[in-house]
Coordinates of C-alpha atoms in Angstrom, one line a residue:
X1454 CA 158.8 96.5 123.9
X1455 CA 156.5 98.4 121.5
X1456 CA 152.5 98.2 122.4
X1457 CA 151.6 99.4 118.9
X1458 CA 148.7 97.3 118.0
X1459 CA 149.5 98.2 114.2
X1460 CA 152.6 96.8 114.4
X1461 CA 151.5 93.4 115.9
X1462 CA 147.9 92.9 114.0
X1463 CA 147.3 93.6 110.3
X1464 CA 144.9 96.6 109.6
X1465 CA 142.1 96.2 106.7
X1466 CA 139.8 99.4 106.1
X1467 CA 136.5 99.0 105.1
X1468 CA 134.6 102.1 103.8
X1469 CA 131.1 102.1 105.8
X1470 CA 127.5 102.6 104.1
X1471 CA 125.1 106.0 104.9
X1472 CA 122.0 105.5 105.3
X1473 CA 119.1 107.9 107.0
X1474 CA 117.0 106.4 110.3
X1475 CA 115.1 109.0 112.5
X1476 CA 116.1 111.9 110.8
X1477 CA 119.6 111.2 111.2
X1478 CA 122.6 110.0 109.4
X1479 CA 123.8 106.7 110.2
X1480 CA 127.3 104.7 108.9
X1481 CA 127.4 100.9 109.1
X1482 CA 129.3 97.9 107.9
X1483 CA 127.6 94.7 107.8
X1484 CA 128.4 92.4 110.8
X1485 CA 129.5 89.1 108.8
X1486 CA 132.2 90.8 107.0
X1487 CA 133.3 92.5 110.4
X1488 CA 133.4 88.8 112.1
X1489 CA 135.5 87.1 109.2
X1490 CA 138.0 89.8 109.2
X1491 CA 138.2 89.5 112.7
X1492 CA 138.6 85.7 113.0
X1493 CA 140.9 85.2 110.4
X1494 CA 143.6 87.5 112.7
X1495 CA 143.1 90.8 111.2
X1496 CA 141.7 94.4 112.8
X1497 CA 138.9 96.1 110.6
X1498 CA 139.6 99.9 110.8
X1499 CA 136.5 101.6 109.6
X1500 CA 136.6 104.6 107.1
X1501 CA 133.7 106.7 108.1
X1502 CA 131.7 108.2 104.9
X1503 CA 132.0 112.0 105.3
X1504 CA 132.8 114.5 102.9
X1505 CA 136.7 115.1 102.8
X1506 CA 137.5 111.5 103.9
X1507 CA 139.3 111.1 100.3
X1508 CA 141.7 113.7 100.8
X1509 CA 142.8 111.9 104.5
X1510 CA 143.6 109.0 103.8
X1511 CA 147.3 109.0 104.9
X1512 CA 145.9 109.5 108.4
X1513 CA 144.5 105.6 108.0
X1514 CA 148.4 104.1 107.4
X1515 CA 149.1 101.6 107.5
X1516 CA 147.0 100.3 105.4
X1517 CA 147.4 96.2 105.2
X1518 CA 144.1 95.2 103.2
X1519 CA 141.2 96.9 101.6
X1520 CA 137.9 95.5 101.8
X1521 CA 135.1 97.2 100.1
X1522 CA 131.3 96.0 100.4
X1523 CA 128.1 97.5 100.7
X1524 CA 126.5 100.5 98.9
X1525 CA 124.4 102.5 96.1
X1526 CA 125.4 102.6 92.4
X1527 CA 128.6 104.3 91.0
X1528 CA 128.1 107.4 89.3
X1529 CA 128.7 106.4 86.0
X1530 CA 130.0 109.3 84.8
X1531 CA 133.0 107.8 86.7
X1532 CA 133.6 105.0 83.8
X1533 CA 132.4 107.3 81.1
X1534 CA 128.9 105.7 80.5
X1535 CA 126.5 107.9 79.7
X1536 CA 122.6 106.1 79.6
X1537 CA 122.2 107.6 76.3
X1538 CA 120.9 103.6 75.6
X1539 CA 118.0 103.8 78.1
X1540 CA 114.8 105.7 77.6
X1541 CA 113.7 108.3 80.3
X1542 CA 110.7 106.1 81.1
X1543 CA 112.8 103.0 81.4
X1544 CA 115.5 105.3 83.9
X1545 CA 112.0 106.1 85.7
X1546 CA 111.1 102.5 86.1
X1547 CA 114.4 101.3 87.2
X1548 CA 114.8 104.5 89.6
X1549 CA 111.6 102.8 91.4
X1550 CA 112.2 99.4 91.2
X1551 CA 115.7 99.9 92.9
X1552 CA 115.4 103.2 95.0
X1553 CA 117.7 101.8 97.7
X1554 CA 119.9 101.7 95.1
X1555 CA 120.1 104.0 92.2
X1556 CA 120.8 107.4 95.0
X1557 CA 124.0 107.8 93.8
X1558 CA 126.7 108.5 96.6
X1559 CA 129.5 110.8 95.1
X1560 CA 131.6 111.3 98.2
X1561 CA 131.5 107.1 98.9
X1562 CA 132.6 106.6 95.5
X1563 CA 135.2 109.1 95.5
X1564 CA 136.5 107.3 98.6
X1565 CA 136.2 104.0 97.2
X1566 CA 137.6 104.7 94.0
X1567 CA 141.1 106.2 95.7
X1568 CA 141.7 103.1 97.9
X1569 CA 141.2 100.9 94.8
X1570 CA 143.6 102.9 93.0
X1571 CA 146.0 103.3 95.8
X1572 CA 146.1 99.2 96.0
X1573 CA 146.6 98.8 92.8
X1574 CA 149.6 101.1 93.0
X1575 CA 151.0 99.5 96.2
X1576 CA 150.0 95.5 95.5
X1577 CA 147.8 96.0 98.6
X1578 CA 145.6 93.0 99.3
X1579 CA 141.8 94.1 98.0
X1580 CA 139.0 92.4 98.4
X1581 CA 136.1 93.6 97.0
X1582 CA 132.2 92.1 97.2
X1583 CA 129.1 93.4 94.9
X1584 CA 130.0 96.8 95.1
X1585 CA 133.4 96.5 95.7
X1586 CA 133.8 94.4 92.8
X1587 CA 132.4 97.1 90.6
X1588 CA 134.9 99.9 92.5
X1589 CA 137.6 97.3 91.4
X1590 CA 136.6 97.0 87.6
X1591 CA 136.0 100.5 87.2
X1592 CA 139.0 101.7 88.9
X1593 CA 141.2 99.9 86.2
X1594 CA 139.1 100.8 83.5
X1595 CA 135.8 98.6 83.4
X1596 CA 132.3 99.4 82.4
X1597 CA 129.2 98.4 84.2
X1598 CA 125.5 97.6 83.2
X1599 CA 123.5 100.5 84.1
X1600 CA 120.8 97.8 84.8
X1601 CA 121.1 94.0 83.9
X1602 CA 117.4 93.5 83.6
X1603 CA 117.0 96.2 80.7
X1604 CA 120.4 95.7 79.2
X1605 CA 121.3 92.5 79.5
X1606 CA 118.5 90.1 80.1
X1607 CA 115.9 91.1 77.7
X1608 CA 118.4 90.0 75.1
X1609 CA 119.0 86.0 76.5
X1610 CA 116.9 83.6 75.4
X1611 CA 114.1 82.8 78.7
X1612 CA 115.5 79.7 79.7
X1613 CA 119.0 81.7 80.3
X1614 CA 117.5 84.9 82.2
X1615 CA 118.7 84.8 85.8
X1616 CA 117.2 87.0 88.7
X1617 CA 119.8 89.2 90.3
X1618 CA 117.6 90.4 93.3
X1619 CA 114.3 89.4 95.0
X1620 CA 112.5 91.8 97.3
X1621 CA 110.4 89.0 98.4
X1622 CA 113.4 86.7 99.3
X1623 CA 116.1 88.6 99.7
X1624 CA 118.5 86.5 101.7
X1625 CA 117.2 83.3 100.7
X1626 CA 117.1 84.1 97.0
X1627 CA 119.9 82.0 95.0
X1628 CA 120.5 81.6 91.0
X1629 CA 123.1 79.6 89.7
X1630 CA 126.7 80.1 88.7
X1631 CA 129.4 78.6 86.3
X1632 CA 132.5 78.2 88.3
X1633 CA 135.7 78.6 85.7
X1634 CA 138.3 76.0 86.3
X1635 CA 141.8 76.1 87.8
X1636 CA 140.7 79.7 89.3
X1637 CA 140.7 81.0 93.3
X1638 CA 137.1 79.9 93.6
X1639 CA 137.0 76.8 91.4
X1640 CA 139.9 75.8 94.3
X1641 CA 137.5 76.8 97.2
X1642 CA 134.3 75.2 96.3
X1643 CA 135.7 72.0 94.4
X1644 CA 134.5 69.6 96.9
X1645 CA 131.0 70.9 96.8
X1646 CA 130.9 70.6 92.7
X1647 CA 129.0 67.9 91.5
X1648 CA 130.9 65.1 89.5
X1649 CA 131.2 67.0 85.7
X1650 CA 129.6 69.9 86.9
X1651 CA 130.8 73.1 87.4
X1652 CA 127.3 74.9 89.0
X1653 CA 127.0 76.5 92.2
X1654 CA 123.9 78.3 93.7
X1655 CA 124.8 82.1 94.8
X1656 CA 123.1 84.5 96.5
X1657 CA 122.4 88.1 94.5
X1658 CA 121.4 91.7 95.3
X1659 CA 121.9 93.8 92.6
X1660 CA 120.9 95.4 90.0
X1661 CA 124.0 96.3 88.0
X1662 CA 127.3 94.4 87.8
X1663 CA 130.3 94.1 84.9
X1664 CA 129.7 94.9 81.7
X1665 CA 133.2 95.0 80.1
X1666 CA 135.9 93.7 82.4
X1667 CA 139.0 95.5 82.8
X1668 CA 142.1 93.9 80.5
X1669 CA 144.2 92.8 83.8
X1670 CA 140.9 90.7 85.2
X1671 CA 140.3 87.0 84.6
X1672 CA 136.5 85.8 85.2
X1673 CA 136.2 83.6 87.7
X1674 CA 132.1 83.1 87.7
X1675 CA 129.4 83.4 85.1
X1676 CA 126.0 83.5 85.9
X1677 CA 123.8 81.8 83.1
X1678 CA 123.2 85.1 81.1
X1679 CA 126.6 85.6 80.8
X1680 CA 127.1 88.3 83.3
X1681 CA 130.7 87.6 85.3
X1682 CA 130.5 86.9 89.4
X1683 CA 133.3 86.9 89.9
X1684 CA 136.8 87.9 88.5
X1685 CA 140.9 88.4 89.7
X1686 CA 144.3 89.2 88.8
X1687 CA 146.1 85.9 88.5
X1688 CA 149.4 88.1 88.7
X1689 CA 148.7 89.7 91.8
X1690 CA 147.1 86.7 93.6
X1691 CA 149.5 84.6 95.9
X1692 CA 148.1 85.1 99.3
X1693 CA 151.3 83.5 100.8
X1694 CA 153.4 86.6 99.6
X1695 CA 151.0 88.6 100.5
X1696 CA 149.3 89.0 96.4
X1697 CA 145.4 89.2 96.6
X1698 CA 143.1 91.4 94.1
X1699 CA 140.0 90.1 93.6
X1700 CA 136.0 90.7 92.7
X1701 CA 133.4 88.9 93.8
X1702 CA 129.7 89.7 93.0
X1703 CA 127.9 87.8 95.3
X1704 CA 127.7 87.7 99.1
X1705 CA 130.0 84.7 100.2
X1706 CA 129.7 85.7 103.3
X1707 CA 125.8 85.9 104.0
X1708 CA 125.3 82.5 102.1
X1709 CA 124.2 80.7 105.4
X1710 CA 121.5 78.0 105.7
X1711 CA 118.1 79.2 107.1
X1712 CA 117.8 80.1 110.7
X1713 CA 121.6 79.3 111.2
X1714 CA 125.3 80.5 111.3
X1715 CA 126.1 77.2 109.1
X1716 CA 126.9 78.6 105.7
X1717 CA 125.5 77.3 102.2
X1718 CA 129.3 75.3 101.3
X1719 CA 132.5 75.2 103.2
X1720 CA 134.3 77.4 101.1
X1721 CA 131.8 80.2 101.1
X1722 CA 134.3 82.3 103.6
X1723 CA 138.0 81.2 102.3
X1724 CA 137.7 84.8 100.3
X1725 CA 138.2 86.3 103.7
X1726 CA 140.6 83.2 105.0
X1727 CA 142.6 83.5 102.1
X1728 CA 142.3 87.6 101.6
X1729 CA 143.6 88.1 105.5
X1730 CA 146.1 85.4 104.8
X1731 CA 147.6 87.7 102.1
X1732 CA 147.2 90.8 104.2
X1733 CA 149.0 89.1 106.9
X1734 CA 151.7 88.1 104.7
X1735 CA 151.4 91.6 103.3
X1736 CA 152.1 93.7 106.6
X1737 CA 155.1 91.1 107.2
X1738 CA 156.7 92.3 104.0
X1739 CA 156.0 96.2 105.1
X1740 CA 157.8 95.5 108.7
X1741 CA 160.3 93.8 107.0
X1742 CA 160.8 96.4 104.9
X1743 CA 160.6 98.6 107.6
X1744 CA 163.8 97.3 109.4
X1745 CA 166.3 97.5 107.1
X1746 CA 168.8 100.2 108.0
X1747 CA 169.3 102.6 105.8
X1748 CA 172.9 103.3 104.9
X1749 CA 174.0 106.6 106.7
X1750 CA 175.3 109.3 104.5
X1751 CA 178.4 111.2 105.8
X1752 CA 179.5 114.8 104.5
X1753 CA 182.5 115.3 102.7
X1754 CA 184.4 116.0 105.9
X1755 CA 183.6 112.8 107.3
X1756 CA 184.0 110.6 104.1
X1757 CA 187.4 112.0 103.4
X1758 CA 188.2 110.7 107.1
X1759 CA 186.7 107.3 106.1
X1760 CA 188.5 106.5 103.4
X1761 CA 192.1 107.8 105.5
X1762 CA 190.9 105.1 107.8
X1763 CA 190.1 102.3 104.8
X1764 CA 193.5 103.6 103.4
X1765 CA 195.0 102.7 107.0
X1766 CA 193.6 99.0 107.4
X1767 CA 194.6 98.5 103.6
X1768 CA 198.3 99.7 104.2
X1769 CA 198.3 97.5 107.6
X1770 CA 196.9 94.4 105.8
X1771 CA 199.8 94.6 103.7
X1772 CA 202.3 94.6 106.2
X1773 CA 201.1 91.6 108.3
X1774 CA 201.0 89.6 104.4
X1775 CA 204.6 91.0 103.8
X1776 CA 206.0 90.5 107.1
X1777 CA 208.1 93.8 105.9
X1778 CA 208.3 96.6 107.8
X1779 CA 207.0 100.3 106.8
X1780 CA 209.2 103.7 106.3
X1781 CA 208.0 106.6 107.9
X1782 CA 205.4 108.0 105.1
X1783 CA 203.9 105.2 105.9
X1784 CA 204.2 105.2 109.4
X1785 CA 201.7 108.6 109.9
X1786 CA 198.9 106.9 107.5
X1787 CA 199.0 103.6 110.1
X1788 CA 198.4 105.9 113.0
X1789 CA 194.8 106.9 111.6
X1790 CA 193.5 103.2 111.7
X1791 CA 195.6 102.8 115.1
X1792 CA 193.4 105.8 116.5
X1793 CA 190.0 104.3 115.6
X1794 CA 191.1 101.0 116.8
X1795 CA 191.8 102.7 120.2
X1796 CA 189.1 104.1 120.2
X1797 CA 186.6 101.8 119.5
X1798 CA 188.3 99.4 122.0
X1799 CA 187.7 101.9 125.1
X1800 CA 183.8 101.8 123.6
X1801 CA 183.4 98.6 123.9
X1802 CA 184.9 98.0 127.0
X1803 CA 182.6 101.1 128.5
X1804 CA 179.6 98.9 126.9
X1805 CA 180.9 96.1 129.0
X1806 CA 180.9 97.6 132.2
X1807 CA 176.9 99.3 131.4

């Protein structure tokens, strides 16, 4: 019996975050994503960030589900946005405001961007949360806001302006959201919508998100200055057949009440029940796949001695439906079926006595 974990639990890589602490690089994942994936029946396989990681990853297969989180802005030369629109002074301010942010990370984007692409190609269950959502967009073709608060909210009226990120608060800051109907999320968080409302409260840490959404993508979300939250592919999302790409630019998963595990609304985590559903469903297909035989091909010497023996059965089939007897042409092309017959007999009975 195999022992091959990847063969009995599905595997979802998740692209880790660099950061610097004493001196010294350091590569994390946050712990709530780690802890969904892992309860819903699925194996996170971390993909460290170091330079080359791009060009290896066949060594991760097989790949089952992509998640991709954490991390700084995308180079936007990667969706060919130049910030020809923003003064140096205002690239200054934003530069300070969001330093975390704004150091640009070449070799994670480059990563990032070839597993989006590569589940795209493949139908590979993708999940993808603030960052991730962007990969997602940009990978099929999207733009992003360089920053939302000189781009996009200085233009909405002030009773429309929504705060993306809070210093002050940053896990307990919230802002509100317009759920679309008959979506994914509309189906999670239903029973938490108010009668003829369509609001929920999400949390927010960023400082850029979608600016034009990729053709394929359907929103999901709209936050009230019109920037989209969240967004899928309603023809790659069936979870039970293993179909799941999908955006999200809030954190479902750290929306928790304060000072406790208990999160903000029940469906707050069925992105990751319902994203390991499809990668489960997902790596069934592959093994399935997997098991199929495939037909053996014989040389010409051995397919001219199949179809003597086809010829041989055909020729005897006849006879028995006849009930005539054969002349002696036909007598040598019997013995070739005859001959395998024998032969397969004494195999079987060999099997027998094993």
């Amino acid at each position: 019996m195999s022992t091959d974990l990847s063969v009995i639990l599905p595997r979802v890589l998740i692209v880790s975050r660099r950061s610097v602490r004493k001196n010294k690089f350091v590569d994390f994942v946050g712990e709530y994503h780690l802890d969904l994936i892992v309860g819903y029946g699925a194996v996170p396989v971390i993909v460290p960030r170091v330079s080359g990681v791009h060009m290896l990853l066949d060594s991760f297969e097989p790949i089952h589900g992509v998640l991709l989180c954490e991390g700084e802005d995308i180079d936007p030369s990667c969706y060919e946005q130049d910030t020809a629109g923003l003064s140096e002074e205002e690239l200054e301010e934003i530069r300070r405001l969001h330093a975390s942010d704004t150091a640009i990370d070449k070799e994670k984007d480059s990563i990032e961007l070839s597993l989006a692409k590569l589940c795209l190609e493949r139908n590979i269950p993708y999940l993808g949360i603030c960052r991730g959502s962007q990969i997602l967009n940009v990978a099929c073709g999207g733009t992003l806001y360089q920053d939302i608060g000189k781009e996009l909210s200085i233009k909405c009226p002030e009773g429309q302006r929504a705060m993306h990120i809070n210093y002050d608060d940053y896990d307990g800051h919230r802002h509100d959201v317009e759920v679309v109907e008959n979506t994914p999320l509309h189906h999670w968080f239903k029973d938490s919508l108010e009668e003829g409302k369509m609001d929920i409260c999400v949390n927010s840490y960023h400082h850029q998100g979608v600016k034009r959404l990729a053709q394929r993508f359907v929103p999901m979300a709209f936050a009230p200055d019109g920037l989209i939250e969240g967004f899928y592919d309603p023809d790659a999302y069936n979870p039970e057949e293993g179909k799941f790409i999908m955006g999200l630019q809030f954190h479902p998963e750290r929306m928790r009440k304060p000072d406790s595990d208990e999160f903000d609304y029940p469906g707050c985590p069925f992105a990751y029940k319902e994203f390991v559903k499809a990668v489960v469903a997902y790596q069934k297909k592959l093994n399935n796949l997997a098991s199929v035989q495939k037909p053996i091909k014989l040389n010409k010497e051995m397919e001219i001695k199949r179809k003597i023996i086809v010829r041989s059965f055909s020729l005897a089939k006849n006879l028995y439906n006849t009930g005539r007897g054969t002349n002696s042409s036909k007598q040598t092309e019997l013995e070739a079926g005859a001959e395998f017959l024998e032969v397969l007999t004494c195999t079987t009975r060999i099997l027998q006595l094993i």
